PDB file of C-alpha atoms in Angstrom:
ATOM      1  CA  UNK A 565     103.080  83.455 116.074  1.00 67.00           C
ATOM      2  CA  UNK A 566     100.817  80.480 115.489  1.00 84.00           C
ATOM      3  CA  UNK A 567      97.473  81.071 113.965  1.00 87.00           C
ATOM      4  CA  UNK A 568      95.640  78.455 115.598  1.00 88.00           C
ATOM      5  CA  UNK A 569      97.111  79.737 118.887  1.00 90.00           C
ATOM      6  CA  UNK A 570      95.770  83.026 118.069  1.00 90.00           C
ATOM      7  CA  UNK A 571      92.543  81.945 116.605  1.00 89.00           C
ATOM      8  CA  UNK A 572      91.689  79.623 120.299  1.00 90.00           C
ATOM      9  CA  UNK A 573      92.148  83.011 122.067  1.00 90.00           C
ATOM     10  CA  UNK A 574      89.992  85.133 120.048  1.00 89.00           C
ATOM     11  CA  UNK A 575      87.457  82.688 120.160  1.00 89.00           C
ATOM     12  CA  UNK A 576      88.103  82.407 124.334  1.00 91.00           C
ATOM     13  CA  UNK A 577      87.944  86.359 124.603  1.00 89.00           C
ATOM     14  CA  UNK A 578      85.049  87.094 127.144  1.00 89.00           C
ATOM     15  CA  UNK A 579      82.182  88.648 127.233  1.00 89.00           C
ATOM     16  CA  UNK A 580      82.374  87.946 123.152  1.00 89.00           C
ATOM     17  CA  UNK A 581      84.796  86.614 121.004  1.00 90.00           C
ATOM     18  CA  UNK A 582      86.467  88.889 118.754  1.00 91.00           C
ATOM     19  CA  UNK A 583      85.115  88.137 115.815  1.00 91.00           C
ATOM     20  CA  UNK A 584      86.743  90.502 113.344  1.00 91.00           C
ATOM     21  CA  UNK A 585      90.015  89.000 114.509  1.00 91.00           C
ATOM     22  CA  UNK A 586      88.933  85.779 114.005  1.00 91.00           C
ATOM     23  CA  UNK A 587      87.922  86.585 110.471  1.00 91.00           C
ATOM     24  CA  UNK A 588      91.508  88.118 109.310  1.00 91.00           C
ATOM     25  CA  UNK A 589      93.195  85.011 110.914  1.00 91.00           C
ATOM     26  CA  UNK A 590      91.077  82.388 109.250  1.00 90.00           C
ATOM     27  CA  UNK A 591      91.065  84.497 106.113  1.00 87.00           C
ATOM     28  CA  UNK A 592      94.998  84.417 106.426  1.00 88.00           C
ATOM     29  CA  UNK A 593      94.687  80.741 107.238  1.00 88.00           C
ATOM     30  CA  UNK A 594      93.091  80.046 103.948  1.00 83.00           C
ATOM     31  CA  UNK A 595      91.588  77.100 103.122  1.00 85.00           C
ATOM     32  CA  UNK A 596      88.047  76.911 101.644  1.00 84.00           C
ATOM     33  CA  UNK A 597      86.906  75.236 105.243  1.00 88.00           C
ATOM     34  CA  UNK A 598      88.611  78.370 106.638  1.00 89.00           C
ATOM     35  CA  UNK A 599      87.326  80.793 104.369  1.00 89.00           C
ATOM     36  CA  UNK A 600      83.434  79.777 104.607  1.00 89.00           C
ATOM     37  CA  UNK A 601      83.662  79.980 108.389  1.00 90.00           C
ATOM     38  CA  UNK A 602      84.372  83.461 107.813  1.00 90.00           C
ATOM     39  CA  UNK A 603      81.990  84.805 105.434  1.00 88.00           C
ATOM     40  CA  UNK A 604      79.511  82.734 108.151  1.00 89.00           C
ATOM     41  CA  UNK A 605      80.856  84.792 110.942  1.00 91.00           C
ATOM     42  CA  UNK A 606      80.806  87.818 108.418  1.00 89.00           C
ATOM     43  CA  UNK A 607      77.240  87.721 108.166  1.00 86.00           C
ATOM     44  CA  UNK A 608      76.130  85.969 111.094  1.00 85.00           C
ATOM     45  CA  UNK A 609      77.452  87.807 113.711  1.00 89.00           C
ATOM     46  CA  UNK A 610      78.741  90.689 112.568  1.00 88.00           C
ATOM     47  CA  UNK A 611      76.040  91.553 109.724  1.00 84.00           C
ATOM     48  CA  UNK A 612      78.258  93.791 108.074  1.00 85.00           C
ATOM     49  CA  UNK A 613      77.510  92.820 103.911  1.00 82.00           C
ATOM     50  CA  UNK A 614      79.914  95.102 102.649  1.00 82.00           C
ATOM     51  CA  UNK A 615      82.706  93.471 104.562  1.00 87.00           C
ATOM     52  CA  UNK A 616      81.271  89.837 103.021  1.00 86.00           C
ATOM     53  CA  UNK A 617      81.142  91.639  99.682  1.00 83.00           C
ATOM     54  CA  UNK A 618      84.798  92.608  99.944  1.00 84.00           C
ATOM     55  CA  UNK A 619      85.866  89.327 101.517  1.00 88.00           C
ATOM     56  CA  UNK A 620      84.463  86.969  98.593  1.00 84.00           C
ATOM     57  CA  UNK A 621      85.406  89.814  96.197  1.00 79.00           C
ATOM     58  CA  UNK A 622      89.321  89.132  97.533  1.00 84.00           C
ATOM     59  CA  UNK A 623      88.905  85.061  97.758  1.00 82.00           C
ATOM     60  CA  UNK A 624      87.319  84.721  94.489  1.00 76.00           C
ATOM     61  CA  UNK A 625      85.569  82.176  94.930  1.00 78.00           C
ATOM     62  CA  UNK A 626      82.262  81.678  93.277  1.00 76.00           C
ATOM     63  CA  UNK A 627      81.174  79.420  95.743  1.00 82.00           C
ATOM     64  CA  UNK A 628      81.340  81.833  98.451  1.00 83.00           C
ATOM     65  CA  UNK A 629      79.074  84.418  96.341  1.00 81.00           C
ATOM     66  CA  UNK A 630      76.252  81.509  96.579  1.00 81.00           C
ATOM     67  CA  UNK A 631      76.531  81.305 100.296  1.00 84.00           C
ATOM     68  CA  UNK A 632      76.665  85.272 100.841  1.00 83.00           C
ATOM     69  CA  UNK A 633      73.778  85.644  98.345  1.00 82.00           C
ATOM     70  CA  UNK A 634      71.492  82.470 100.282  1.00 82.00           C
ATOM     71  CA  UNK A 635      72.590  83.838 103.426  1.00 81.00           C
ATOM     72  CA  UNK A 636      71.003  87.047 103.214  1.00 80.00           C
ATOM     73  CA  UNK A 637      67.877  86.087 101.396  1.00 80.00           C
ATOM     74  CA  UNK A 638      66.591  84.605 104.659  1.00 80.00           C
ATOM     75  CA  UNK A 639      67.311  88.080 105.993  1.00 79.00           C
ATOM     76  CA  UNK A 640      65.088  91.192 104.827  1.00 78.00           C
ATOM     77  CA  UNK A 641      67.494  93.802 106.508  1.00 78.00           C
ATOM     78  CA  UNK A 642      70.361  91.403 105.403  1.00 79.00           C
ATOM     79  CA  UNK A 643      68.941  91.548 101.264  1.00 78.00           C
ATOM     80  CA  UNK A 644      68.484  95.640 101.697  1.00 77.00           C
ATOM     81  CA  UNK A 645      71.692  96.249 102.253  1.00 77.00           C
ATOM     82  CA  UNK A 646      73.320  93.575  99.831  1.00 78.00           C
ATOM     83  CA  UNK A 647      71.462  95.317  96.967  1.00 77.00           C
ATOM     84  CA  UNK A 648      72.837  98.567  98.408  1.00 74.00           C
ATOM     85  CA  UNK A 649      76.057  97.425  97.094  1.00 73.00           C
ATOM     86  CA  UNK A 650      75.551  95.123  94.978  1.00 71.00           C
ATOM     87  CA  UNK A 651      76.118  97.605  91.563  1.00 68.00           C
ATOM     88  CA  UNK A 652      79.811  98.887  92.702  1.00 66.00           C
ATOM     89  CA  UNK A 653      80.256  94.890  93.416  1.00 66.00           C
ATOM     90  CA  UNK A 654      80.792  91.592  91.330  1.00 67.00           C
ATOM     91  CA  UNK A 655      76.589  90.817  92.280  1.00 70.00           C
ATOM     92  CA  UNK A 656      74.266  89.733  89.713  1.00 74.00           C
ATOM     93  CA  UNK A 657      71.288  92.237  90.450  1.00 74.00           C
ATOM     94  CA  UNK A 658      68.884  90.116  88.673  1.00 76.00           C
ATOM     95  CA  UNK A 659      69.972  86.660  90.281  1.00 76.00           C
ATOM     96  CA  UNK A 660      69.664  88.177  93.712  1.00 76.00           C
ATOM     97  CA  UNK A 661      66.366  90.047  92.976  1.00 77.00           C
ATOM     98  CA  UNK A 662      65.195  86.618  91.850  1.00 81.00           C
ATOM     99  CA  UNK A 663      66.108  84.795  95.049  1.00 79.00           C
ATOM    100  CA  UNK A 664      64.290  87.403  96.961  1.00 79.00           C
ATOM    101  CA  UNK A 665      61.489  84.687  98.674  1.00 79.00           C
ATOM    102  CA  UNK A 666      57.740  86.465  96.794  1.00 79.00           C
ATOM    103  CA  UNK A 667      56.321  87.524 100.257  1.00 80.00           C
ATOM    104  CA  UNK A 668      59.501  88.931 101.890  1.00 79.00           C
ATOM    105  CA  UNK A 669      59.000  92.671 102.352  1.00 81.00           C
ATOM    106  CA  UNK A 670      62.473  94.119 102.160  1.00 79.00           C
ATOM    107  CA  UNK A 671      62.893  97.733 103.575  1.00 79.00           C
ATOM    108  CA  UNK A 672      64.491 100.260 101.199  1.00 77.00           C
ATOM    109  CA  UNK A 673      64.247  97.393  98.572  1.00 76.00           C
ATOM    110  CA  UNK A 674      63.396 100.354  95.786  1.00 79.00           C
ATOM    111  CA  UNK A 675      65.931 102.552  96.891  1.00 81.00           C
ATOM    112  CA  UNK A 676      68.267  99.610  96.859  1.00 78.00           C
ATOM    113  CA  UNK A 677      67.345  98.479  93.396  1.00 79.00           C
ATOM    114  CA  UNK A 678      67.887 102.336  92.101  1.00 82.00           C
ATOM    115  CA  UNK A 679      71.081 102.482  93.436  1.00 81.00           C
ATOM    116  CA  UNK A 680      72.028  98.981  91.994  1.00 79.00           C
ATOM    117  CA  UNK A 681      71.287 100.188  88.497  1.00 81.00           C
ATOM    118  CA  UNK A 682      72.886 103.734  89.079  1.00 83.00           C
ATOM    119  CA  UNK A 683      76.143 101.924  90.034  1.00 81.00           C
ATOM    120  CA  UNK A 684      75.879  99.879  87.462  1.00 80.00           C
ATOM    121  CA  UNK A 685      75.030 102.804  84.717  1.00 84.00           C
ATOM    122  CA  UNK A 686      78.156 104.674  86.535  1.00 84.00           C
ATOM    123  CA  UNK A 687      80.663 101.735  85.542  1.00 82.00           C
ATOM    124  CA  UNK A 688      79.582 101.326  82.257  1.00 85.00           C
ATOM    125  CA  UNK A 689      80.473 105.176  81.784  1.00 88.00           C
ATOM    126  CA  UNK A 690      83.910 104.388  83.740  1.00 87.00           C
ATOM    127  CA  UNK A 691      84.485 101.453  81.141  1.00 88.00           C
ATOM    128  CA  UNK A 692      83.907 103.570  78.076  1.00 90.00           C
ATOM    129  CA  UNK A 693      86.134 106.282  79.273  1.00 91.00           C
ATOM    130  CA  UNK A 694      88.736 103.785  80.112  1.00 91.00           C
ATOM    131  CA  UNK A 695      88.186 102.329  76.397  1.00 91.00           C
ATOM    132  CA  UNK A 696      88.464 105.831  74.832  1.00 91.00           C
ATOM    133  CA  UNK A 697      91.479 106.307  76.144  1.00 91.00           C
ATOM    134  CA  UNK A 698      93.258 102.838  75.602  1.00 92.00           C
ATOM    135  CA  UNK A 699      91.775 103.696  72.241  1.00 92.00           C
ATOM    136  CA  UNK A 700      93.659 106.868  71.990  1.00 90.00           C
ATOM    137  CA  UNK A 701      96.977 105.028  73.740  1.00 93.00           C
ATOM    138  CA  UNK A 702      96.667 102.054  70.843  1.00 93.00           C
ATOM    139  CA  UNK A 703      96.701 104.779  67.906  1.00 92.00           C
ATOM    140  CA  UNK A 704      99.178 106.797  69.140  1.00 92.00           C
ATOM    141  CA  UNK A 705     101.592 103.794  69.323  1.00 92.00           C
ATOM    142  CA  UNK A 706     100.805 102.693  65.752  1.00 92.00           C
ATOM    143  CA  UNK A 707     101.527 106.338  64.304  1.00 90.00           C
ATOM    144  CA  UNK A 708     104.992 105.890  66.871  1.00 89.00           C
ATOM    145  CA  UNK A 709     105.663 102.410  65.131  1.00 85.00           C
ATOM    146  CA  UNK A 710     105.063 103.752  61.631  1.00 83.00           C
ATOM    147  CA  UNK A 711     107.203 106.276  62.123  1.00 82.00           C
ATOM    148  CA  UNK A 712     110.026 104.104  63.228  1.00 77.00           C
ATOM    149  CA  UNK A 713     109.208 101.676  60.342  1.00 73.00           C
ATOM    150  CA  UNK A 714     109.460 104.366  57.949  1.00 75.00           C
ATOM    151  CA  UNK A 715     113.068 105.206  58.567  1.00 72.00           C
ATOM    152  CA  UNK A 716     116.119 104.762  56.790  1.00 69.00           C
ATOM    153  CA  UNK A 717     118.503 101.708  57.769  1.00 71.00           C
ATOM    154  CA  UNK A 718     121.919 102.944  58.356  1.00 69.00           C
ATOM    155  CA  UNK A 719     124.231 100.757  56.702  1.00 67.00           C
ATOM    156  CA  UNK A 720     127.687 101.073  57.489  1.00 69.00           C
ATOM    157  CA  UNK A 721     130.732 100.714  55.103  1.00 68.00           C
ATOM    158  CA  UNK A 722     132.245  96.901  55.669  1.00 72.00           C
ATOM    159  CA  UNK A 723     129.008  95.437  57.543  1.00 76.00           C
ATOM    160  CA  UNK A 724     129.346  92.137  57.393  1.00 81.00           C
ATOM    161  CA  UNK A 725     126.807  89.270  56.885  1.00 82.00           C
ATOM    162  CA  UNK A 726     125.361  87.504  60.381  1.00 80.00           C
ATOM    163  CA  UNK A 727     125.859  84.210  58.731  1.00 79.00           C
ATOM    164  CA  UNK A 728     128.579  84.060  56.602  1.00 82.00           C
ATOM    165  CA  UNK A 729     130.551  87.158  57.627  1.00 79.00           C
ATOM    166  CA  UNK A 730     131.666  88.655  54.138  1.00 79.00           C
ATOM    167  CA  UNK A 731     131.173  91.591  53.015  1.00 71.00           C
ATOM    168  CA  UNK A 732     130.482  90.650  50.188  1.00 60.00           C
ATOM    169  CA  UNK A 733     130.010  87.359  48.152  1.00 55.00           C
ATOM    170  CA  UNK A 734     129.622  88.708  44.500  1.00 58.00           C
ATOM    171  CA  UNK A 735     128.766  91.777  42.726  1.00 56.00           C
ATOM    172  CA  UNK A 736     125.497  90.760  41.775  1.00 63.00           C
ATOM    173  CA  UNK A 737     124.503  89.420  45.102  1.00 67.00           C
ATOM    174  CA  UNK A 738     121.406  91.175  47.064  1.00 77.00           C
ATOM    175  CA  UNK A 739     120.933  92.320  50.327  1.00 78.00           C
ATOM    176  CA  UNK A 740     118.352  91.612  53.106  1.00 80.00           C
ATOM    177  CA  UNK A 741     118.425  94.465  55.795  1.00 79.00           C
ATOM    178  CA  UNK A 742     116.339  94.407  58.704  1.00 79.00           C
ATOM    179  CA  UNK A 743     115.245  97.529  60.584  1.00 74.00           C
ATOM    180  CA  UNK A 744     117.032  96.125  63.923  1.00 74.00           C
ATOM    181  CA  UNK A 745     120.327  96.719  62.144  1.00 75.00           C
ATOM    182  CA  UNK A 746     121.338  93.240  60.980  1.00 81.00           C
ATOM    183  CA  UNK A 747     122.428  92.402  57.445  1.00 83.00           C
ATOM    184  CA  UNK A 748     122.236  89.227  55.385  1.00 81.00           C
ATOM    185  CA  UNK A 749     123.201  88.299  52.043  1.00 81.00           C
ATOM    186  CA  UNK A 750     119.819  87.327  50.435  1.00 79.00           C
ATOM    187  CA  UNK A 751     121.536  83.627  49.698  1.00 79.00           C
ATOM    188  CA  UNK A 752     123.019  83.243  52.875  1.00 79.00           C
ATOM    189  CA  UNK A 753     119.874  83.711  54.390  1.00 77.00           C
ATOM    190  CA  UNK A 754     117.833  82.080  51.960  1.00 75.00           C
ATOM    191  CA  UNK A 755     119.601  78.277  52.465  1.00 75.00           C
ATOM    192  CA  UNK A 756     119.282  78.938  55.974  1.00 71.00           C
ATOM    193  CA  UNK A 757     115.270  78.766  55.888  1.00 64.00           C
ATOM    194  CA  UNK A 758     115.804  75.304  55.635  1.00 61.00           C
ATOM    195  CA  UNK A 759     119.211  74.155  57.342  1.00 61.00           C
ATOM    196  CA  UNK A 760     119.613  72.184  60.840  1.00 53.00           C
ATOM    197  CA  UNK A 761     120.488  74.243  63.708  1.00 52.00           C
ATOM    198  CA  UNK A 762     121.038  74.383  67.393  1.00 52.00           C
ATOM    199  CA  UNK A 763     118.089  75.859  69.079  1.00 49.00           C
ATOM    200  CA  UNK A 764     119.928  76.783  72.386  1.00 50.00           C
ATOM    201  CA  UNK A 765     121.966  79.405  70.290  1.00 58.00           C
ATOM    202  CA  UNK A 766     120.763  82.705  70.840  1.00 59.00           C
ATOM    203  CA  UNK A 767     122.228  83.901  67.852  1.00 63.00           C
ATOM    204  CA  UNK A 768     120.462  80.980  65.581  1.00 69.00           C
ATOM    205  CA  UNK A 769     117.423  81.621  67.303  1.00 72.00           C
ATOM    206  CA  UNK A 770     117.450  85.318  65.682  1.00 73.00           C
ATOM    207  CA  UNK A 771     118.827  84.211  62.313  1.00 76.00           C
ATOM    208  CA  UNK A 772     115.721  81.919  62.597  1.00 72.00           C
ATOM    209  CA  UNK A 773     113.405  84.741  63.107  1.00 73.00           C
ATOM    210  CA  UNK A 774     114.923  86.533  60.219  1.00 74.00           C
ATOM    211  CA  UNK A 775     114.923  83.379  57.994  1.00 72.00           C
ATOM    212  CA  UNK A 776     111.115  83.353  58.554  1.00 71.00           C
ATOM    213  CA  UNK A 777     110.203  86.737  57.736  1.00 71.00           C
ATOM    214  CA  UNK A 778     112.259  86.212  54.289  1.00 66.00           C
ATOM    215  CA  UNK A 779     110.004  83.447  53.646  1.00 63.00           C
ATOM    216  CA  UNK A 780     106.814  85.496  55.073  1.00 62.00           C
ATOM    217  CA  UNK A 781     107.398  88.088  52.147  1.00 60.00           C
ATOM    218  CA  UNK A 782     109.456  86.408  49.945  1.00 57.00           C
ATOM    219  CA  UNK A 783     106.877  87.671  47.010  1.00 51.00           C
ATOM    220  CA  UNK A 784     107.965  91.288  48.087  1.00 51.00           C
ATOM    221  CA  UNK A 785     111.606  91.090  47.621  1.00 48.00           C
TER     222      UNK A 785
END
């Protein structure tokens, strides 16, 4: 169906428009025109702030969080119940407090302030646990990857060289095994560092890689 179709009818339905309607279609509509006209109607005529919370919150738009946060420092009721919600919310407490006109009494505005903070104090505690246990997820992968690192490489009788494809070149000739499986005589691989090759080869692209790491920790071989 057409949106503007749809949007001409909701604002034509009698005795009042449908105004939650006409926020979802201009919200779908997009558009920053759009999406102001919605956060107006949000607040305007429907007064619900956690509704224009969650609508900027979605947009992401910082300019939308300055016209929710003027809008409902003209209102008293309107401030109340922003800083009801502002601590589960992407609000700056102290920016908003700070708009608050000097001679504005706001009702609830301590209870609303508490709450703010104990939202706030509440995610903070969220965040830590949530740290805690990426903490515990990061170490346990490191002791998982140094346990792979420290295994053998299977080398099997007859594996060939990536680059040249001997087995072997001469008896005196070293070896550069990599823990993905892949074997290289240390010369083969060592003139590669430095040789011209096609880039759109997948198999020079790894060869690369290895040739790289040989030079990385050349003083270790």
């Amino acid at each position: 169906y057409s949106m503007e179709a749809a949007l001409v009818i909701c604002r034509a339905h009698r005795p009042s428009p449908l105004y939650r309607e006409i926020v979802f279609i201009l919200g779908r509509m997009g558009g920053r025109q759009n999406t102001k006209q919605a956060l107006n109607i949000i607040i305007e005529k429907l007064k619900d702030v956690h509704q224009a919370i969650e609508f900027v919150e979605r947009e992401a738009d910082e300019e939308l969080w300055s016209i929710l946060v003027a809008a409902c420092v003209k209102d008293a009721n309107l401030i109340g119940h922003l800083l009801q919600h502002a601590g589960a919310h992407n609000v700056d407490p102290v920016h908003l407090i700070r708009c608050i006109p000097e001679k504005m009494v706001v009702p609830g505005l301590s209870q609303g302030i508490l709450k703010t903070f104990q939202d706030i104090k509440l995610q903070l505690h969220l965040r830590e646990g949530c740290n805690s246990i990426l903490k515990q997820d990061v170490l346990d992968l490191l002791k998982k990857l140094y346990r792979k690192r420290k295994r053998a490489i299977k080398v099997f009788q007859g594996q060939r060289c990536e680059i040249c494809f001997n087995e072997r070149k001469n008896v005196k000739d070293s070896y550069v095994i990599f823990a993905t499986g892949e074997v290289y005589h240390y010369s083969c691989l060592d003139q590669f560092v430095n040789r011209s090759f096609d880039y759109e080869s997948q198999q020079n692209k790894k060869i690369v890689n290895h040739a790289k790491a040989l030079n990385t920790n050349r003083k270790n071989l």
